[in-house]
Coordinates of C-alpha atoms in Angstrom, one line a residue:
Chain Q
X96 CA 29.3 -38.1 71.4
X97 CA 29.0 -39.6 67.8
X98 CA 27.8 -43.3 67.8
X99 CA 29.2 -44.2 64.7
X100 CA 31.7 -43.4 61.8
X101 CA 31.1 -44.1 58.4
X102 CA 34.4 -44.9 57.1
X103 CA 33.4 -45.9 53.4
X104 CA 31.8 -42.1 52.5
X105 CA 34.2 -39.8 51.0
X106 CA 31.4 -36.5 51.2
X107 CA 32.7 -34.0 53.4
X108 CA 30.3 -31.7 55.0
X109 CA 30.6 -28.3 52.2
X110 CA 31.8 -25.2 54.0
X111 CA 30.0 -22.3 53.3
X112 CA 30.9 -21.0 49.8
X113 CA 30.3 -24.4 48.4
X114 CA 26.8 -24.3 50.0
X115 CA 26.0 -21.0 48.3
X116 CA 27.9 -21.9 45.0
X117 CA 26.0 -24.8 44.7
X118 CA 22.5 -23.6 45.9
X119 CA 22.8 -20.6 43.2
X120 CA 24.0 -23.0 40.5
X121 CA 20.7 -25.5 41.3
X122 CA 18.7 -22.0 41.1
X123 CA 20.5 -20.7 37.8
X124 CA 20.1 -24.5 36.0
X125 CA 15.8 -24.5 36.8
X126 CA 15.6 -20.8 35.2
X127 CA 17.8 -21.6 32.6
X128 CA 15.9 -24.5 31.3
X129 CA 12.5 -22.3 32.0
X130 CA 14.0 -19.5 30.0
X131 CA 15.1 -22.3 27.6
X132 CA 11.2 -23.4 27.1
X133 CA 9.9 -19.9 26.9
X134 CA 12.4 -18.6 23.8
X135 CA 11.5 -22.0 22.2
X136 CA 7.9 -21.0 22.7
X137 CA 8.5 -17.3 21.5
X138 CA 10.8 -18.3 18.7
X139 CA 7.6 -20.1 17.7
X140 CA 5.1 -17.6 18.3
X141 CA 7.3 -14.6 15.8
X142 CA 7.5 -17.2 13.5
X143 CA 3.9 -17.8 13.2
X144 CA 2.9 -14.1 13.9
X145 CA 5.4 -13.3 11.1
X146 CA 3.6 -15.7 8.5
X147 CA 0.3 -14.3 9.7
X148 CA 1.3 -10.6 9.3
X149 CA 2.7 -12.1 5.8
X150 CA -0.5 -13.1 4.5
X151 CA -2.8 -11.1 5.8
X152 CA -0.6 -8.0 4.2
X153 CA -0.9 -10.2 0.8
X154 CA -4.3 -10.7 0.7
X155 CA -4.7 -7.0 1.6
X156 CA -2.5 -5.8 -1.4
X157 CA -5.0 -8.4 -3.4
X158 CA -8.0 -7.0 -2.3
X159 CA -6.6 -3.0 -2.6
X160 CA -5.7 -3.9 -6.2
X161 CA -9.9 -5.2 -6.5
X162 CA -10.6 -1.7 -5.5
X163 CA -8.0 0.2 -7.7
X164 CA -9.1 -1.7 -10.6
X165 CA -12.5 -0.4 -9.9
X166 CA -11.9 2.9 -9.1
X167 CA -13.8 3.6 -12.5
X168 CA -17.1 2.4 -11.3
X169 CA -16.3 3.9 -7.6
X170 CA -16.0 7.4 -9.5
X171 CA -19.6 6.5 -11.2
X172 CA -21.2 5.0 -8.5
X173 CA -20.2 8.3 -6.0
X174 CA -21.2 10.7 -9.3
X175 CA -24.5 8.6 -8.8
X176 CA -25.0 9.2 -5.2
X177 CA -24.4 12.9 -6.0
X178 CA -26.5 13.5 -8.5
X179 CA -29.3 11.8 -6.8
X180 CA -28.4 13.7 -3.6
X181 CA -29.2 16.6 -5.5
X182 CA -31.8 15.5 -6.6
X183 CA -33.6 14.7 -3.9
X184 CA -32.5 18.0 -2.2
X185 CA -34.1 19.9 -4.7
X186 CA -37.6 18.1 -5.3
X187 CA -37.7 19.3 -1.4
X188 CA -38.2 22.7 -2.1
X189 CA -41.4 21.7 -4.4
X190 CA -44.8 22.6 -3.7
X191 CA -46.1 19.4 -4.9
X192 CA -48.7 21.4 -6.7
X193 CA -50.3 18.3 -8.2
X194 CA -50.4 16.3 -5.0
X195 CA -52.5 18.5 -3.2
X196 CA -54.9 20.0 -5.9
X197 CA -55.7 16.8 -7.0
X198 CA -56.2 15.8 -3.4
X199 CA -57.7 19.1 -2.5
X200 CA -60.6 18.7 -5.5
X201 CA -61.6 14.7 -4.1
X202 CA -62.0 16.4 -0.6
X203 CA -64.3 18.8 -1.7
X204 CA -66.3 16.8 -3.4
X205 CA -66.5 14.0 -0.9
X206 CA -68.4 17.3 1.0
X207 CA -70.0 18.3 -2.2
X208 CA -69.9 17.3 -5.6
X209 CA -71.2 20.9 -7.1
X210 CA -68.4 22.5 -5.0
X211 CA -65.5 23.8 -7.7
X212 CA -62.0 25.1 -6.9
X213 CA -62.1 29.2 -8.4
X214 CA -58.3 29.6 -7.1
X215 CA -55.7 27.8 -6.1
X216 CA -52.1 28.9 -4.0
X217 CA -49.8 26.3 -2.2
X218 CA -46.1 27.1 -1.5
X219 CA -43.5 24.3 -0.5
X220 CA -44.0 24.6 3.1
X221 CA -47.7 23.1 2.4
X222 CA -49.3 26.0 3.5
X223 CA -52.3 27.0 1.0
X224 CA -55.0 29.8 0.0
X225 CA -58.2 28.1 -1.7
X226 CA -61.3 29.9 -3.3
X227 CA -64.2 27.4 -3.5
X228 CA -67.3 28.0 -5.3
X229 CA -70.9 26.7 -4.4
X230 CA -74.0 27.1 -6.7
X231 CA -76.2 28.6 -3.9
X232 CA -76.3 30.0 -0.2
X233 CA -77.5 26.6 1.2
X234 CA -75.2 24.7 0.2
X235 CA -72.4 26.9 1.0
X236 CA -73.6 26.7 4.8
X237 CA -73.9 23.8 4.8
X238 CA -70.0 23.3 3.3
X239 CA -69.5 25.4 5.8
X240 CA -70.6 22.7 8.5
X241 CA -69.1 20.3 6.9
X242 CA -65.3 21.4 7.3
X243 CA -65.9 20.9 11.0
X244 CA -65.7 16.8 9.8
X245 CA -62.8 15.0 11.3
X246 CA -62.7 13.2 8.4
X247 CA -62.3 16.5 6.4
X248 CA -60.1 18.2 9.1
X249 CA -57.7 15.0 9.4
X250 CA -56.1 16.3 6.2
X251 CA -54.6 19.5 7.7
X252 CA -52.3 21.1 10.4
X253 CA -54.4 23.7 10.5
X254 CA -57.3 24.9 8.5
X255 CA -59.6 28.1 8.6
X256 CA -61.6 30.3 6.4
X257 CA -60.5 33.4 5.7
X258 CA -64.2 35.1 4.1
X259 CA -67.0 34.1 3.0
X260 CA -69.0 36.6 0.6
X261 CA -72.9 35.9 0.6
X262 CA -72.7 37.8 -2.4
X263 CA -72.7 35.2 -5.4
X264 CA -69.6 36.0 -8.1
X265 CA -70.5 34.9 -11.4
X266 CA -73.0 32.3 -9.8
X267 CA -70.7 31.1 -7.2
X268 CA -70.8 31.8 -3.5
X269 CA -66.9 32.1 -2.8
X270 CA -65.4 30.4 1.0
X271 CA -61.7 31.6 1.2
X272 CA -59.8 28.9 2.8
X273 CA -56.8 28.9 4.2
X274 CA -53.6 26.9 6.1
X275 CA -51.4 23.7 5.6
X276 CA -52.0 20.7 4.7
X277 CA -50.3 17.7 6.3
X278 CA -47.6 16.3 4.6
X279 CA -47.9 14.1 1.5
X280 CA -45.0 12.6 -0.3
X281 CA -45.9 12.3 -4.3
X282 CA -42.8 12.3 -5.8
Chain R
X188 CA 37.6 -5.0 53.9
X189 CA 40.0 -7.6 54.8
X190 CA 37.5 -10.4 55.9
X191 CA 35.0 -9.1 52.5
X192 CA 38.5 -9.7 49.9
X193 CA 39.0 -13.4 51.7
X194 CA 35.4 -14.3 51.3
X195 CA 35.4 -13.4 47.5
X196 CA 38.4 -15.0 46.7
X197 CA 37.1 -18.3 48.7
X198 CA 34.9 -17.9 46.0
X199 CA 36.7 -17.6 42.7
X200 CA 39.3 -20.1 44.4
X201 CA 36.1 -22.6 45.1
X202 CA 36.1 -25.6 42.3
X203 CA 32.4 -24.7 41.8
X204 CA 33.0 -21.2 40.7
X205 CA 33.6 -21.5 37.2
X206 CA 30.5 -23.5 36.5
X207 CA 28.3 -21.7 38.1
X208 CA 29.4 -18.4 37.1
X209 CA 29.0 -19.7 33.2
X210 CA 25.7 -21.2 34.3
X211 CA 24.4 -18.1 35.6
X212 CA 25.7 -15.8 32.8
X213 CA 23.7 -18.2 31.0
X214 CA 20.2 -18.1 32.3
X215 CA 21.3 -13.5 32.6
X216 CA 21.5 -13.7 29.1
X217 CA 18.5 -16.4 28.3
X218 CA 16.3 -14.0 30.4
X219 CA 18.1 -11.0 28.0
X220 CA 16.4 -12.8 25.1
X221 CA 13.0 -13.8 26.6
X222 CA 12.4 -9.8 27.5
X223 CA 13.5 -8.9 24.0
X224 CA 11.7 -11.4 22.6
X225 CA 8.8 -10.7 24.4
X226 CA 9.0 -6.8 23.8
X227 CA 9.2 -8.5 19.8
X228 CA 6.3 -10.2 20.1
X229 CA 4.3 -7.4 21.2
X230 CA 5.0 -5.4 18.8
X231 CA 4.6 -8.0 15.8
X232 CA 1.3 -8.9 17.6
X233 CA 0.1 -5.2 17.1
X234 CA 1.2 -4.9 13.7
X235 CA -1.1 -8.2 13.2
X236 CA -4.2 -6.5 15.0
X237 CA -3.4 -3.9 12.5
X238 CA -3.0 -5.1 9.4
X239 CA -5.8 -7.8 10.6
X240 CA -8.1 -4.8 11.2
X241 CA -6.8 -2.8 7.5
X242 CA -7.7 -6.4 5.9
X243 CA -11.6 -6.4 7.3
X244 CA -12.0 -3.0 6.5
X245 CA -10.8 -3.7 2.9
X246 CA -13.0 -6.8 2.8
X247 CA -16.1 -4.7 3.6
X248 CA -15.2 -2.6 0.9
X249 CA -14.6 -5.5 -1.7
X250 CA -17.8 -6.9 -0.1
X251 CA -19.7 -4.0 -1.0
X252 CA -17.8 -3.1 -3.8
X253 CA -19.3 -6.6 -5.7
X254 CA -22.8 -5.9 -4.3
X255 CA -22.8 -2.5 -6.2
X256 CA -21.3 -3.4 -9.2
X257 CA -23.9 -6.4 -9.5
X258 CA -26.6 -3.9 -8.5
X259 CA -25.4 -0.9 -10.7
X260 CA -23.6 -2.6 -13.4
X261 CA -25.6 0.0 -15.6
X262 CA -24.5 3.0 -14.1
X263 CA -23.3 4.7 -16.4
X264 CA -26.5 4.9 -18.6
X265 CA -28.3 5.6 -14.7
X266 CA -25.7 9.1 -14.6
X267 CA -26.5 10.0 -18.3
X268 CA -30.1 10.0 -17.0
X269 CA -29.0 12.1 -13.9
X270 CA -26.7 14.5 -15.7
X271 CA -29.6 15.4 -18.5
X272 CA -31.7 16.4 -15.3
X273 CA -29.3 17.7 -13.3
X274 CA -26.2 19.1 -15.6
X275 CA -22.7 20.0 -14.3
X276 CA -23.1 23.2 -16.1
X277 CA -25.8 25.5 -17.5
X278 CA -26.6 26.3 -20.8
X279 CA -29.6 29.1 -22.1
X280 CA -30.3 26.3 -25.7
X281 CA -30.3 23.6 -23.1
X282 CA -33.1 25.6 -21.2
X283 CA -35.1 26.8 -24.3
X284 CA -35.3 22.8 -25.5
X285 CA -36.2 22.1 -22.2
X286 CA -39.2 24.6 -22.1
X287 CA -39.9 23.6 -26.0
X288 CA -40.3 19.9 -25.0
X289 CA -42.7 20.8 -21.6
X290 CA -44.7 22.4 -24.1
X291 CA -44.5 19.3 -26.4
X292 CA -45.4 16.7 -23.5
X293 CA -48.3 18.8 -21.4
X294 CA -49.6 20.4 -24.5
X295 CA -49.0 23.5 -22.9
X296 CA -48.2 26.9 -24.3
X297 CA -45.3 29.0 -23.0
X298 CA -46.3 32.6 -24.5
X299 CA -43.2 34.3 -22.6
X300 CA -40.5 33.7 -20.2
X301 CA -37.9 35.8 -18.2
X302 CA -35.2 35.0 -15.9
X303 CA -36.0 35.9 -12.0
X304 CA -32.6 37.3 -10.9
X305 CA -34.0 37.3 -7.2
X306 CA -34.6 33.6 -7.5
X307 CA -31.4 32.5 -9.1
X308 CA -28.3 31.7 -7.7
X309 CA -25.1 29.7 -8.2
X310 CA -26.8 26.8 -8.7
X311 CA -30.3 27.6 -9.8
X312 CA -31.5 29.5 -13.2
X313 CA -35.1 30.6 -12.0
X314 CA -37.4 31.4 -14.8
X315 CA -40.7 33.5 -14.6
X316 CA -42.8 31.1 -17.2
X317 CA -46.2 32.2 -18.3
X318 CA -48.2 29.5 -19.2
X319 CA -51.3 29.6 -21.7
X320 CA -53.3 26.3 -21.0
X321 CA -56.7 24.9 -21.0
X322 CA -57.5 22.4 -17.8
X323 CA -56.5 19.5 -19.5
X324 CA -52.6 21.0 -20.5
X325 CA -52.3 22.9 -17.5
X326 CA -53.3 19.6 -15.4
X327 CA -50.8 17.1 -17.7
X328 CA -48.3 20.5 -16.7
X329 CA -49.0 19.9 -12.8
X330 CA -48.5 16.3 -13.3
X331 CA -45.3 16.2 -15.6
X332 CA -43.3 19.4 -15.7
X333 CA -40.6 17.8 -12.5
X334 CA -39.2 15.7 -15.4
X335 CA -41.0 16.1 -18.9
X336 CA -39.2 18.8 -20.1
X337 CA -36.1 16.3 -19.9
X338 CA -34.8 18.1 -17.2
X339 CA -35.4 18.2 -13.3
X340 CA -38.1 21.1 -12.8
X341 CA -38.8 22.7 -9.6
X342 CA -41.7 25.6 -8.5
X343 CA -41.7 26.2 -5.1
X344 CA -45.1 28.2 -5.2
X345 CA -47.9 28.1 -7.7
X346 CA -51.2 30.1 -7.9
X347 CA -53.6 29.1 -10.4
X348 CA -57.2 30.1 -11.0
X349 CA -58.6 26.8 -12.9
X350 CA -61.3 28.5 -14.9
X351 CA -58.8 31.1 -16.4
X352 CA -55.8 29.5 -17.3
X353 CA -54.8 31.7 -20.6
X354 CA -52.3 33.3 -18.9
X355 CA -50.7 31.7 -15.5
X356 CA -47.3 33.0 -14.1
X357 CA -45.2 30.3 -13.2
X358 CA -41.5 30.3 -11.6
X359 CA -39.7 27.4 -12.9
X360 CA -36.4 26.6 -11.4
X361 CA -33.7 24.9 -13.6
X362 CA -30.5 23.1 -11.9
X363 CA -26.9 22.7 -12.3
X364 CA -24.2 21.3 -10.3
X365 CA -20.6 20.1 -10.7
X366 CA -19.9 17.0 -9.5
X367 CA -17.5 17.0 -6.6
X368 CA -15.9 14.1 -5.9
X369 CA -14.9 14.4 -2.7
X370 CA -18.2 15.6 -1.4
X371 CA -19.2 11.5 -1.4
X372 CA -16.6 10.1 1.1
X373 CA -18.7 7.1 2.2
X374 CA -20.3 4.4 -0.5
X375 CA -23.7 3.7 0.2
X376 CA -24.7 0.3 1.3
X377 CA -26.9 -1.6 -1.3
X378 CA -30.3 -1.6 0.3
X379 CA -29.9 2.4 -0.2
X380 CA -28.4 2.2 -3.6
X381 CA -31.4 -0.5 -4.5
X382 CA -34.2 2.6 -3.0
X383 CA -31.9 5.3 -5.3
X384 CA -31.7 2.8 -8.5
X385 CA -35.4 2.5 -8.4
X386 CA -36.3 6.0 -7.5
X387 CA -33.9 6.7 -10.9
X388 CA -35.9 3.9 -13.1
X389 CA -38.9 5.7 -12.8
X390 CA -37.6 8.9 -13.6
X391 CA -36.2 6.9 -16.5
X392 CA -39.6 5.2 -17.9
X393 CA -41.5 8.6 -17.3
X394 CA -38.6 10.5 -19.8
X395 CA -38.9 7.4 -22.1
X396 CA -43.1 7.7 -22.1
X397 CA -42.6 11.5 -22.4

């Protein structure tokens, strides 16, 4: 049983369609001003994307024209690299034949001064065949000893004698030495 | 079916209809745009990342570009240097000056010389070179022939006997390459051209002292 009427209100309780009607157009009105703010927002965003993709295309076509207007020196500079490729490729293949017979003579005298190189054979994979002459049988022995000397022997991969002839050759008792020397890089 | 027709035209025939029907095709098409602007944005973001990415790249190329050119500006005269050692082509008077001004700088004597036809290919003219010398000449030889014959010298095997040096048999190799531009695809950066430019200065005072 109602208590009271209010006789001054002119709202009607909605029936069902107006319910759903309205419900759907209180939904539709909050998305459409969210979609509203979001296409403001994106119209923003192309526009400044667009300006960005604008100048950083420019100031790509500026610095491409830098490099066409050089291609000149770009032509020299790879002709350069080339060349001194080449270069370098083929100084490889040396033997370094000063390198090491310069080296090779200080050594031996370090062991003994009277000690003389009689031949001298190096190919470009260091490997080497080396006559040595000594004045007398004593001090080719003791030569002998002396390639044993870390020192000495730090200078090569490997290192052996091939002969030694106890008969003197023009005065000179001739060691045959022979095997690679460690790497040295003279040019 | 009935009851379903009476509810829809409640609908239509419902004051409300209109506005919210117009309302709603509203925000339908408002969502439209934000998924095809959206898909627009997308794409002009990966053209940015793009041409953002092109641009660095180019940068670093300028970049390096100006470093070389300020490092090298004298290339030219460093290529003349390298093209006398190295030619693009081969030629025999090129060869004989060549031998003529190793004999001039080592003081060396070149009694005859013959081309090694096992040794030389495409690229290399190999030349069986024998040498009359004293210790001195043949010594300034060891020391000076990669360069002071004015071109780049190679012997990849030398057997000498000091005390008889009137007549030593050298192989001498003589180069020649074409330059091929598109065997360079990368620039190098300018600490290595600064090792290269100095490795040619050398080369460059020994031919001027030569």
């Amino acid at each position: 049983m109602r208590k009271s009427i209010n006789l001054f209100s002119s709202a009607t309780p909605d029936d069902v369609e107006t319910h759903i009607l309205k419900k759907t157009e209180s939904v539709a009105r909050t998305l459409l001003i969210v979609f509203g703010i979001v296409l403001v927002v994106q119209i923003g965003l192309i526009y400044v994307l667009s300006q960005k993709i604008a100048d950083t295309k420019s100031e790509g076509e500026l610095l491409s024209s830098f490099i066409d207007n050089n291609l000149t020196f770009s032509t020299n500079l790879k002709y350069f690299q080339f060349k001194n490729d080449l270069l370098n490729q083929y100084l490889e293949e040396d033997s370094q034949a000063w390198e090491y017979y310069s080296s090779t003579k200080e050594l031996l005298n370090t062991i003994d001064f009277r000690s003389t190189v009689q031949s001298f054979d190096i190919f470009n994979d260091q490997s080497f065949l080396i006559e040595v002459g000594l004045p007398t049988y004593d001090s080719a022995i003791t030569f002998l000893e002396q390639l044993e000397n870390d020192q000495f022997a730090s200078n090569f991969h490997t290192l052996k004698m091939e002969s030694f002839d106890t008969t003197p050759v023009d005065g000179q008792y001739i060691l045959k030495l022979a095997g690679t020397f460690k790497e040295m890089h003279g040019n | 079916m009935e009851i379903k027709k009476d509810s829809i035209k409640k609908f239509v025939q419902n004051g409300r209809f209109s506005r919210t029907a117009t309302i709603t095709a509203l925000c339908i098409l408002f969502f439209g745009f934000v998924i095809w602007f959206g898909l627009l944005i997308f794409e002009l973001y990966s053209d940015f990342n793009v041409q953002n990415k092109l641009t660095a790249q180019l940068t670093e190329e300028v970049r390096v570009l100006q470093d070389n050119k300020q490092l090298l500006a004298d290339v030219e005269d460093f290529n003349e240097t390298l093209s006398q050692l190295i030619p693009d082509t081969e030629s025999y008077f090129q060869v004989i000056s060549a031998l003529e001004q190793l004999e001039e700088t080592t003081g060396i004597v070149i009694d005859t010389y013959s081309i090694n036809l096992e040794q030389t290919t495409q690229e290399k003219l190999s030349l069986d070179v024998s040498i009359d010398a004293d210790v001195n000449s043949f010594e300034a030889f060891l020391q000076k022939y990669h360069f002071g014959s004015g071109r780049l010298l190679v012997n990849d095997a030398i057997s000498f006997k000091p005390n008889e040096l009137s007549s030593t048999n050298v192989t001498l190799h003589f180069y020649h390459k074409a330059f091929n531009f598109e065997s360079i695809s990368q620039t190098d950066e300018t600490s290595d051209l600064l090792n290269r430019k100095e490795e040619i200065e050398k080369i460059r005072e020994l031919l001027q002292t030569n």
